[in-house]
PDB file of C-alpha atoms and ligand atoms in Angstrom:
ATOM      1  CA  MET A  28      19.908 116.071 132.357  1.00 36.00           C
ATOM      2  CA  THR A  29      20.732 114.434 135.688  1.00 34.00           C
ATOM      3  CA  SER A  30      19.975 110.767 136.227  1.00 34.00           C
ATOM      4  CA  SER A  31      17.228 111.568 138.720  1.00 36.00           C
ATOM      5  CA  SER A  32      15.353 113.810 136.327  1.00 37.00           C
ATOM      6  CA  LYS A  33      15.734 111.128 133.677  1.00 37.00           C
ATOM      7  CA  SER A  34      13.992 108.567 135.867  1.00 38.00           C
ATOM      8  CA  MET A  35      11.282 111.107 136.654  1.00 44.00           C
ATOM      9  CA  THR A  36      10.414 111.420 132.982  1.00 46.00           C
ATOM     10  CA  ALA A  37      10.693 107.660 132.508  1.00 47.00           C
ATOM     11  CA  GLU A  38       7.811 107.088 134.924  1.00 70.00           C
ATOM     12  CA  LEU A  39       5.391 109.098 132.865  1.00 81.00           C
ATOM     13  CA  PRO A  40       3.476 107.329 130.095  1.00 83.00           C
ATOM     14  CA  SER A  41       3.831 108.702 126.588  1.00 88.00           C
ATOM     15  CA  TYR A  42       1.036 110.985 125.482  1.00 92.00           C
ATOM     16  CA  THR A  43      -0.856 112.002 122.380  1.00 93.00           C
ATOM     17  CA  ILE A  44      -1.906 115.533 121.524  1.00 93.00           C
ATOM     18  CA  ARG A  45      -5.446 116.288 120.459  1.00 92.00           C
ATOM     19  CA  VAL A  46      -6.499 119.698 119.117  1.00 92.00           C
ATOM     20  CA  SER A  47     -10.009 120.670 120.145  1.00 90.00           C
ATOM     21  CA  ASP A  48     -11.901 123.675 118.790  1.00 86.00           C
ATOM     22  CA  ARG A  49     -13.927 123.780 121.962  1.00 85.00           C
ATOM     23  CA  ALA A  50     -11.014 123.666 124.423  1.00 86.00           C
ATOM     24  CA  LYS A  51     -10.302 127.034 126.041  1.00 86.00           C
ATOM     25  CA  CYS A  52      -7.224 125.877 127.921  1.00 88.00           C
ATOM     26  CA  VAL A  53      -4.933 122.848 128.090  1.00 91.00           C
ATOM     27  CA  ARG A  54      -6.472 119.786 129.657  1.00 91.00           C
ATOM     28  CA  LEU A  55      -5.063 116.347 130.421  1.00 92.00           C
ATOM     29  CA  SER A  56      -7.090 113.191 130.322  1.00 90.00           C
ATOM     30  CA  ILE A  57      -6.158 109.595 130.932  1.00 90.00           C
ATOM     31  CA  SER A  58      -8.216 106.552 130.032  1.00 85.00           C
ATOM     32  CA  ILE A  59      -7.851 102.911 129.089  1.00 78.00           C
ATOM     33  CA  GLU A  60      -9.165 103.669 125.601  1.00 77.00           C
ATOM     34  CA  SER A  61      -6.912 106.626 124.705  1.00 83.00           C
ATOM     35  CA  GLY A  62      -4.072 106.533 127.256  1.00 88.00           C
ATOM     36  CA  LEU A  63      -2.697 109.921 128.284  1.00 93.00           C
ATOM     37  CA  GLU A  64      -4.066 112.707 126.120  1.00 93.00           C
ATOM     38  CA  VAL A  65      -3.160 116.388 126.084  1.00 94.00           C
ATOM     39  CA  VAL A  66      -6.104 118.363 124.746  1.00 93.00           C
ATOM     40  CA  ILE A  67      -5.123 121.803 123.446  1.00 94.00           C
ATOM     41  CA  PRO A  68      -7.020 124.707 121.885  1.00 93.00           C
ATOM     42  CA  ALA A  69      -6.334 125.447 118.208  1.00 90.00           C
ATOM     43  CA  ASN A  70      -3.272 127.762 117.755  1.00 89.00           C
ATOM     44  CA  TYR A  71      -1.778 126.650 121.053  1.00 91.00           C
ATOM     45  CA  ASP A  72       2.013 126.786 121.321  1.00 91.00           C
ATOM     46  CA  ARG A  73       3.020 123.118 121.406  1.00 91.00           C
ATOM     47  CA  HIS A  74       6.453 123.901 122.851  1.00 92.00           C
ATOM     48  CA  LYS A  75       4.793 124.477 126.212  1.00 92.00           C
ATOM     49  CA  ILE A  76       3.354 120.969 126.388  1.00 94.00           C
ATOM     50  CA  PRO A  77       6.336 119.024 127.860  1.00 92.00           C
ATOM     51  CA  GLU A  78       6.537 121.489 130.745  1.00 93.00           C
ATOM     52  CA  ILE A  79       2.814 121.216 131.448  1.00 92.00           C
ATOM     53  CA  VAL A  80       3.014 117.426 131.424  1.00 93.00           C
ATOM     54  CA  GLN A  81       5.916 117.573 133.916  1.00 92.00           C
ATOM     55  CA  LYS A  82       3.984 119.910 136.183  1.00 92.00           C
ATOM     56  CA  LYS A  83       1.071 117.488 136.217  1.00 92.00           C
ATOM     57  CA  ARG A  84       3.208 114.435 136.854  1.00 91.00           C
ATOM     58  CA  ASP A  85       1.724 113.662 140.296  1.00 91.00           C
ATOM     59  CA  TRP A  86      -1.769 113.723 138.860  1.00 92.00           C
ATOM     60  CA  ILE A  87      -0.704 111.548 135.907  1.00 93.00           C
ATOM     61  CA  ILE A  88       1.038 108.944 138.062  1.00 90.00           C
ATOM     62  CA  ARG A  89      -1.860 108.805 140.520  1.00 89.00           C
ATOM     63  CA  ASN A  90      -4.407 108.256 137.765  1.00 89.00           C
ATOM     64  CA  GLN A  91      -2.201 105.821 135.847  1.00 89.00           C
ATOM     65  CA  LEU A  92      -1.976 103.737 139.036  1.00 87.00           C
ATOM     66  CA  LYS A  93      -5.758 103.744 139.375  1.00 85.00           C
ATOM     67  CA  LEU A  94      -6.104 102.461 135.799  1.00 85.00           C
ATOM     68  CA  ASP A  95      -3.455  99.772 136.380  1.00 84.00           C
ATOM     69  CA  GLN A  96      -5.269  98.545 139.505  1.00 81.00           C
ATOM     70  CA  ARG A  97      -8.490  98.511 137.563  1.00 78.00           C
ATOM     71  CA  GLU A  98      -6.976  96.401 134.811  1.00 77.00           C
ATOM     72  CA  ALA A  99      -5.440  93.970 137.335  1.00 77.00           C
ATOM     73  CA  PHE A 100      -8.766  93.568 139.114  1.00 75.00           C
ATOM     74  CA  PHE A 101     -10.514  93.084 135.791  1.00 72.00           C
ATOM     75  CA  GLN A 102      -8.104  90.354 134.693  1.00 72.00           C
ATOM     76  CA  SER A 103      -8.704  88.462 137.972  1.00 72.00           C
ATOM     77  CA  GLN A 104     -12.454  88.278 137.379  1.00 71.00           C
ATOM     78  CA  ALA A 105     -12.655  85.388 134.887  1.00 69.00           C
ATOM     79  CA  PRO A 106     -14.033  87.745 132.236  1.00 69.00           C
ATOM     80  CA  HIS A 107     -14.233  85.019 129.562  1.00 74.00           C
ATOM     81  CA  GLU A 108     -17.052  83.192 131.338  1.00 83.00           C
ATOM     82  CA  LEU A 109     -20.742  83.755 130.742  1.00 89.00           C
ATOM     83  CA  PRO A 110     -22.745  85.000 133.736  1.00 92.00           C
ATOM     84  CA  ASP A 111     -25.355  82.874 135.513  1.00 91.00           C
ATOM     85  CA  ARG A 112     -26.927  85.946 137.084  1.00 92.00           C
ATOM     86  CA  LEU A 113     -27.245  89.677 136.489  1.00 95.00           C
ATOM     87  CA  ASN A 114     -27.460  91.695 139.659  1.00 95.00           C
ATOM     88  CA  LEU A 115     -29.063  94.998 138.661  1.00 96.00           C
ATOM     89  CA  GLN A 116     -28.710  96.661 142.050  1.00 95.00           C
ATOM     90  CA  SER A 117     -29.995 100.024 140.827  1.00 97.00           C
ATOM     91  CA  LEU A 118     -33.387  98.485 140.043  1.00 96.00           C
ATOM     92  CA  GLY A 119     -33.355  96.024 142.934  1.00 95.00           C
ATOM     93  CA  GLU A 120     -33.516  93.119 140.473  1.00 95.00           C
ATOM     94  CA  GLU A 121     -31.454  89.978 140.373  1.00 95.00           C
ATOM     95  CA  TRP A 122     -31.909  88.046 137.138  1.00 96.00           C
ATOM     96  CA  LYS A 123     -31.034  84.380 136.801  1.00 96.00           C
ATOM     97  CA  VAL A 124     -29.542  83.579 133.412  1.00 95.00           C
ATOM     98  CA  GLU A 125     -30.039  80.158 131.874  1.00 95.00           C
ATOM     99  CA  TYR A 126     -28.709  78.776 128.619  1.00 94.00           C
ATOM    100  CA  GLU A 127     -30.422  76.277 126.363  1.00 92.00           C
ATOM    101  CA  GLN A 128     -28.741  74.721 123.355  1.00 89.00           C
ATOM    102  CA  VAL A 129     -31.244  74.688 120.489  1.00 88.00           C
ATOM    103  CA  GLU A 130     -30.544  73.597 116.912  1.00 83.00           C
ATOM    104  CA  THR A 131     -30.846  76.613 114.661  1.00 77.00           C
ATOM    105  CA  LYS A 132     -29.643  77.694 111.258  1.00 75.00           C
ATOM    106  CA  LEU A 133     -29.406  81.292 112.418  1.00 72.00           C
ATOM    107  CA  ARG A 134     -26.417  82.574 114.295  1.00 72.00           C
ATOM    108  CA  GLY A 135     -28.583  84.606 116.634  1.00 80.00           C
ATOM    109  CA  ILE A 136     -29.790  83.918 120.130  1.00 88.00           C
ATOM    110  CA  ILE A 137     -33.315  84.326 121.375  1.00 89.00           C
ATOM    111  CA  ILE A 138     -33.738  85.755 124.847  1.00 92.00           C
ATOM    112  CA  LYS A 139     -36.864  84.753 126.681  1.00 93.00           C
ATOM    113  CA  GLU A 140     -37.670  86.995 129.590  1.00 92.00           C
ATOM    114  CA  GLU A 141     -39.724  85.773 132.542  1.00 93.00           C
ATOM    115  CA  GLN A 142     -40.508  88.942 134.464  1.00 89.00           C
ATOM    116  CA  SER A 143     -42.336  87.246 137.348  1.00 91.00           C
ATOM    117  CA  SER A 144     -39.411  85.021 138.342  1.00 93.00           C
ATOM    118  CA  PHE A 145     -36.622  87.276 137.008  1.00 95.00           C
ATOM    119  CA  ARG A 146     -35.362  84.590 134.670  1.00 96.00           C
ATOM    120  CA  LEU A 147     -33.614  85.108 131.342  1.00 95.00           C
ATOM    121  CA  ILE A 148     -33.355  82.109 129.075  1.00 95.00           C
ATOM    122  CA  LEU A 149     -30.971  82.248 126.149  1.00 94.00           C
ATOM    123  CA  LYS A 150     -31.829  79.823 123.364  1.00 93.00           C
ATOM    124  CA  GLY A 151     -29.784  79.036 120.293  1.00 91.00           C
ATOM    125  CA  ASN A 152     -26.180  78.150 119.665  1.00 88.00           C
ATOM    126  CA  ILE A 153     -25.036  78.929 123.192  1.00 89.00           C
ATOM    127  CA  ALA A 154     -21.608  77.386 122.558  1.00 87.00           C
ATOM    128  CA  ASP A 155     -20.802  80.668 120.816  1.00 88.00           C
ATOM    129  CA  ILE A 156     -19.898  82.730 123.877  1.00 89.00           C
ATOM    130  CA  GLU A 157     -19.321  85.962 121.952  1.00 89.00           C
ATOM    131  CA  VAL A 158     -22.785  85.838 120.421  1.00 90.00           C
ATOM    132  CA  CYS A 159     -24.350  85.150 123.830  1.00 93.00           C
ATOM    133  CA  LYS A 160     -22.524  88.123 125.300  1.00 93.00           C
ATOM    134  CA  PHE A 161     -23.604  90.338 122.419  1.00 93.00           C
ATOM    135  CA  PHE A 162     -27.276  89.527 122.969  1.00 93.00           C
ATOM    136  CA  LEU A 163     -27.022  89.881 126.751  1.00 95.00           C
ATOM    137  CA  LYS A 164     -25.451  93.311 126.292  1.00 95.00           C
ATOM    138  CA  GLN A 165     -28.250  94.257 123.896  1.00 95.00           C
ATOM    139  CA  TRP A 166     -30.792  93.232 126.491  1.00 96.00           C
ATOM    140  CA  LEU A 167     -29.015  95.309 129.154  1.00 97.00           C
ATOM    141  CA  MET A 168     -28.802  98.323 126.824  1.00 97.00           C
ATOM    142  CA  GLN A 169     -32.531  98.191 126.121  1.00 96.00           C
ATOM    143  CA  ARG A 170     -33.329  97.859 129.802  1.00 96.00           C
ATOM    144  CA  ALA A 171     -31.019 100.791 130.580  1.00 97.00           C
ATOM    145  CA  GLU A 172     -32.589 102.938 127.864  1.00 97.00           C
ATOM    146  CA  VAL A 173     -36.053 102.523 129.346  1.00 97.00           C
ATOM    147  CA  GLN A 174     -35.159 102.655 133.042  1.00 98.00           C
ATOM    148  CA  LEU A 175     -32.411 105.291 133.092  1.00 98.00           C
ATOM    149  CA  SER A 176     -34.371 107.663 130.826  1.00 98.00           C
ATOM    150  CA  LYS A 177     -37.400 107.459 133.106  1.00 98.00           C
ATOM    151  CA  TRP A 178     -35.211 107.957 136.152  1.00 98.00           C
ATOM    152  CA  LEU A 179     -33.424 110.984 134.695  1.00 98.00           C
ATOM    153  CA  ARG A 180     -36.771 112.586 133.838  1.00 98.00           C
ATOM    154  CA  LYS A 181     -37.905 112.114 137.450  1.00 98.00           C
ATOM    155  CA  VAL A 182     -34.760 113.633 138.983  1.00 98.00           C
ATOM    156  CA  SER A 183     -34.851 116.488 136.451  1.00 98.00           C
ATOM    157  CA  ASN A 184     -38.422 117.326 137.460  1.00 98.00           C
ATOM    158  CA  ARG A 185     -37.567 117.173 141.150  1.00 98.00           C
ATOM    159  CA  VAL A 186     -34.581 119.528 140.986  1.00 98.00           C
ATOM    160  CA  LYS A 187     -36.082 121.602 138.148  1.00 98.00           C
ATOM    161  CA  LEU A 188     -33.048 121.296 135.894  1.00 98.00           C
ATOM    162  CA  PRO A 189     -34.174 120.558 132.334  1.00 98.00           C
ATOM    163  CA  TYR A 190     -31.998 118.801 129.749  1.00 98.00           C
ATOM    164  CA  GLY A 191     -32.136 118.173 125.983  1.00 97.00           C
ATOM    165  CA  ASN A 192     -31.945 114.533 124.960  1.00 97.00           C
ATOM    166  CA  VAL A 193     -30.734 111.492 126.774  1.00 97.00           C
ATOM    167  CA  ALA A 194     -28.687 108.712 125.167  1.00 97.00           C
ATOM    168  CA  VAL A 195     -27.588 105.459 126.732  1.00 97.00           C
ATOM    169  CA  ARG A 196     -24.106 104.373 125.696  1.00 95.00           C
ATOM    170  CA  SER A 197     -21.526 101.728 126.370  1.00 92.00           C
ATOM    171  CA  GLN A 198     -18.342 103.261 127.716  1.00 84.00           C
ATOM    172  CA  LYS A 199     -15.499 101.657 129.549  1.00 77.00           C
ATOM    173  CA  THR A 200     -14.645 104.335 132.087  1.00 76.00           C
ATOM    174  CA  LEU A 201     -17.203 107.127 131.803  1.00 89.00           C
ATOM    175  CA  TRP A 202     -20.445 106.915 133.803  1.00 95.00           C
ATOM    176  CA  GLY A 203     -22.138 109.873 132.219  1.00 96.00           C
ATOM    177  CA  SER A 204     -21.570 113.144 130.424  1.00 95.00           C
ATOM    178  CA  CYS A 205     -23.371 116.329 129.504  1.00 96.00           C
ATOM    179  CA  SER A 206     -22.812 118.308 126.302  1.00 95.00           C
ATOM    180  CA  ARG A 207     -23.041 122.047 125.773  1.00 93.00           C
ATOM    181  CA  ASP A 208     -26.479 121.523 124.242  1.00 95.00           C
ATOM    182  CA  ARG A 209     -27.543 119.953 127.550  1.00 97.00           C
ATOM    183  CA  ASN A 210     -27.741 116.485 126.068  1.00 97.00           C
ATOM    184  CA  ILE A 211     -26.948 113.847 128.623  1.00 97.00           C
ATOM    185  CA  SER A 212     -25.442 110.461 127.945  1.00 97.00           C
ATOM    186  CA  LEU A 213     -25.430 107.671 130.474  1.00 98.00           C
ATOM    187  CA  ASN A 214     -23.508 104.429 130.672  1.00 97.00           C
ATOM    188  CA  TYR A 215     -25.742 101.351 130.639  1.00 97.00           C
ATOM    189  CA  LYS A 216     -23.446  99.762 133.254  1.00 96.00           C
ATOM    190  CA  LEU A 217     -25.027 102.103 135.809  1.00 97.00           C
ATOM    191  CA  LEU A 218     -27.689  99.385 136.074  1.00 97.00           C
ATOM    192  CA  PHE A 219     -25.248  97.350 138.200  1.00 96.00           C
ATOM    193  CA  LEU A 220     -24.596 100.147 140.722  1.00 96.00           C
ATOM    194  CA  GLU A 221     -26.466 100.960 143.910  1.00 96.00           C
ATOM    195  CA  ALA A 222     -29.549 103.127 143.457  1.00 97.00           C
ATOM    196  CA  ASP A 223     -28.290 106.109 145.490  1.00 97.00           C
ATOM    197  CA  VAL A 224     -25.042 106.175 143.480  1.00 97.00           C
ATOM    198  CA  VAL A 225     -26.978 106.133 140.190  1.00 98.00           C
ATOM    199  CA  GLU A 226     -29.230 108.902 141.448  1.00 98.00           C
ATOM    200  CA  TYR A 227     -26.085 110.902 142.275  1.00 98.00           C
ATOM    201  CA  VAL A 228     -24.738 110.426 138.716  1.00 98.00           C
ATOM    202  CA  LEU A 229     -28.045 111.673 137.261  1.00 98.00           C
ATOM    203  CA  LEU A 230     -27.990 114.701 139.548  1.00 98.00           C
ATOM    204  CA  HIS A 231     -24.314 115.354 138.772  1.00 98.00           C
ATOM    205  CA  GLU A 232     -24.970 115.433 135.013  1.00 98.00           C
ATOM    206  CA  LEU A 233     -28.073 117.596 135.447  1.00 98.00           C
ATOM    207  CA  CYS A 234     -25.986 120.128 137.399  1.00 98.00           C
ATOM    208  CA  HIS A 235     -23.623 120.227 134.397  1.00 97.00           C
ATOM    209  CA  THR A 236     -26.501 121.702 132.374  1.00 97.00           C
ATOM    210  CA  VAL A 237     -25.877 124.850 134.476  1.00 97.00           C
ATOM    211  CA  HIS A 238     -22.100 124.655 135.027  1.00 97.00           C
ATOM    212  CA  MET A 239     -20.021 122.871 132.364  1.00 94.00           C
ATOM    213  CA  ASN A 240     -17.109 122.300 134.794  1.00 93.00           C
ATOM    214  CA  HIS A 241     -16.229 121.146 138.293  1.00 93.00           C
ATOM    215  CA  SER A 242     -15.952 124.621 139.774  1.00 96.00           C
ATOM    216  CA  ASP A 243     -17.038 125.566 143.310  1.00 97.00           C
ATOM    217  CA  LYS A 244     -20.260 126.892 141.818  1.00 97.00           C
ATOM    218  CA  PHE A 245     -20.928 123.483 140.323  1.00 97.00           C
ATOM    219  CA  TRP A 246     -20.314 121.618 143.607  1.00 97.00           C
ATOM    220  CA  ASN A 247     -22.451 124.121 145.509  1.00 98.00           C
ATOM    221  CA  LEU A 248     -25.313 123.353 143.197  1.00 98.00           C
ATOM    222  CA  VAL A 249     -24.813 119.593 143.665  1.00 98.00           C
ATOM    223  CA  ARG A 250     -24.700 120.076 147.440  1.00 98.00           C
ATOM    224  CA  LYS A 251     -27.966 121.987 147.349  1.00 98.00           C
ATOM    225  CA  PHE A 252     -29.742 118.810 146.198  1.00 98.00           C
ATOM    226  CA  GLU A 253     -27.552 116.105 147.744  1.00 97.00           C
ATOM    227  CA  LYS A 254     -25.717 116.717 151.028  1.00 97.00           C
ATOM    228  CA  ASN A 255     -23.904 113.359 150.843  1.00 97.00           C
ATOM    229  CA  TYR A 256     -22.413 114.054 147.435  1.00 97.00           C
ATOM    230  CA  LYS A 257     -18.800 113.560 148.579  1.00 96.00           C
ATOM    231  CA  ILE A 258     -19.442 110.068 149.945  1.00 96.00           C
ATOM    232  CA  LEU A 259     -21.462 109.152 146.858  1.00 97.00           C
ATOM    233  CA  ASP A 260     -18.726 110.443 144.565  1.00 95.00           C
ATOM    234  CA  LYS A 261     -16.213 108.231 146.386  1.00 94.00           C
ATOM    235  CA  SER A 262     -18.448 105.165 146.073  1.00 94.00           C
ATOM    236  CA  LEU A 263     -18.836 105.960 142.383  1.00 94.00           C
ATOM    237  CA  ASN A 264     -15.058 105.905 141.955  1.00 89.00           C
ATOM    238  CA  ARG A 265     -14.966 102.427 143.424  1.00 86.00           C
ATOM    239  CA  SER A 266     -18.010 101.219 141.535  1.00 89.00           C
ATOM    240  CA  TRP A 267     -16.219  99.825 138.489  1.00 85.00           C
ATOM    241  CA  GLN A 268     -15.459  96.817 140.701  1.00 84.00           C
ATOM    242  CA  ILE A 269     -19.173  95.987 140.753  1.00 88.00           C
ATOM    243  CA  VAL A 270     -19.566  95.899 136.980  1.00 90.00           C
ATOM    244  CA  PRO A 271     -19.111  92.313 135.742  1.00 89.00           C
ATOM    245  CA  ALA A 272     -15.813  91.867 133.904  1.00 85.00           C
ATOM    246  CA  TRP A 273     -17.320  89.776 131.074  1.00 89.00           C
ATOM    247  CA  LEU A 274     -18.999  92.932 129.720  1.00 88.00           C
ATOM    248  CA  ASP A 275     -15.685  94.458 128.685  1.00 79.00           C
ATOM    249  CA  PHE A 276     -13.847  91.351 127.657  1.00 69.00           C
TER     250      PHE A 276
HETATM  251 ZN1   ZN B 330     -18.764 116.066 136.168  1.00 97.76          ZN
END
């Protein structure tokens, strides 16, 4: 091995191999949660993997860089502090968050919601930041479950693409996904994004009920309903900067 090829391999992160019954071919994925993963079909010849990883090195380095930038941005956002407002752009709502220390034997926090003035008041042992965050996240999840489900139903009716169930989840890097049974899951953090970007995510997942990939056929279907899909997809890629850092800390 020459020294230059050595440094080429040194740049690549180490990877784990995951066998998937559903995988038809080799696929690479990279995320904060799992790092670099090589997903292979059962009975796949593992000797081929190092070569495949080398072939994909540009893609790996590019995406690793994106994740590194994301982490650096995240760390600069004072994630340990509690928020004094929640800007739910998708719904056009900006909530003011207030904290009130109240003597209580319970560890929990009560959230009082004042719809008319968009005020949330957290009462209880507010010195416990982790507990406050937990209850704020719960509140956001519930709001997302109601609002995003309604929204998905509306878009589905408009484009006439039916789906199975919808679930709202908390994921660090994934905005949404669609299973083979046409069940759609959506990230509650979509609440913080702009409405047209959220609408694009809903449409994108609904188009996956027809095409389970990112083939030309898939993008043609997306284009049929949303001409600006490329611009929206780009904004979506940048959108993690809008999500408050305290949520993931
Ligand atoms: Zn997709």
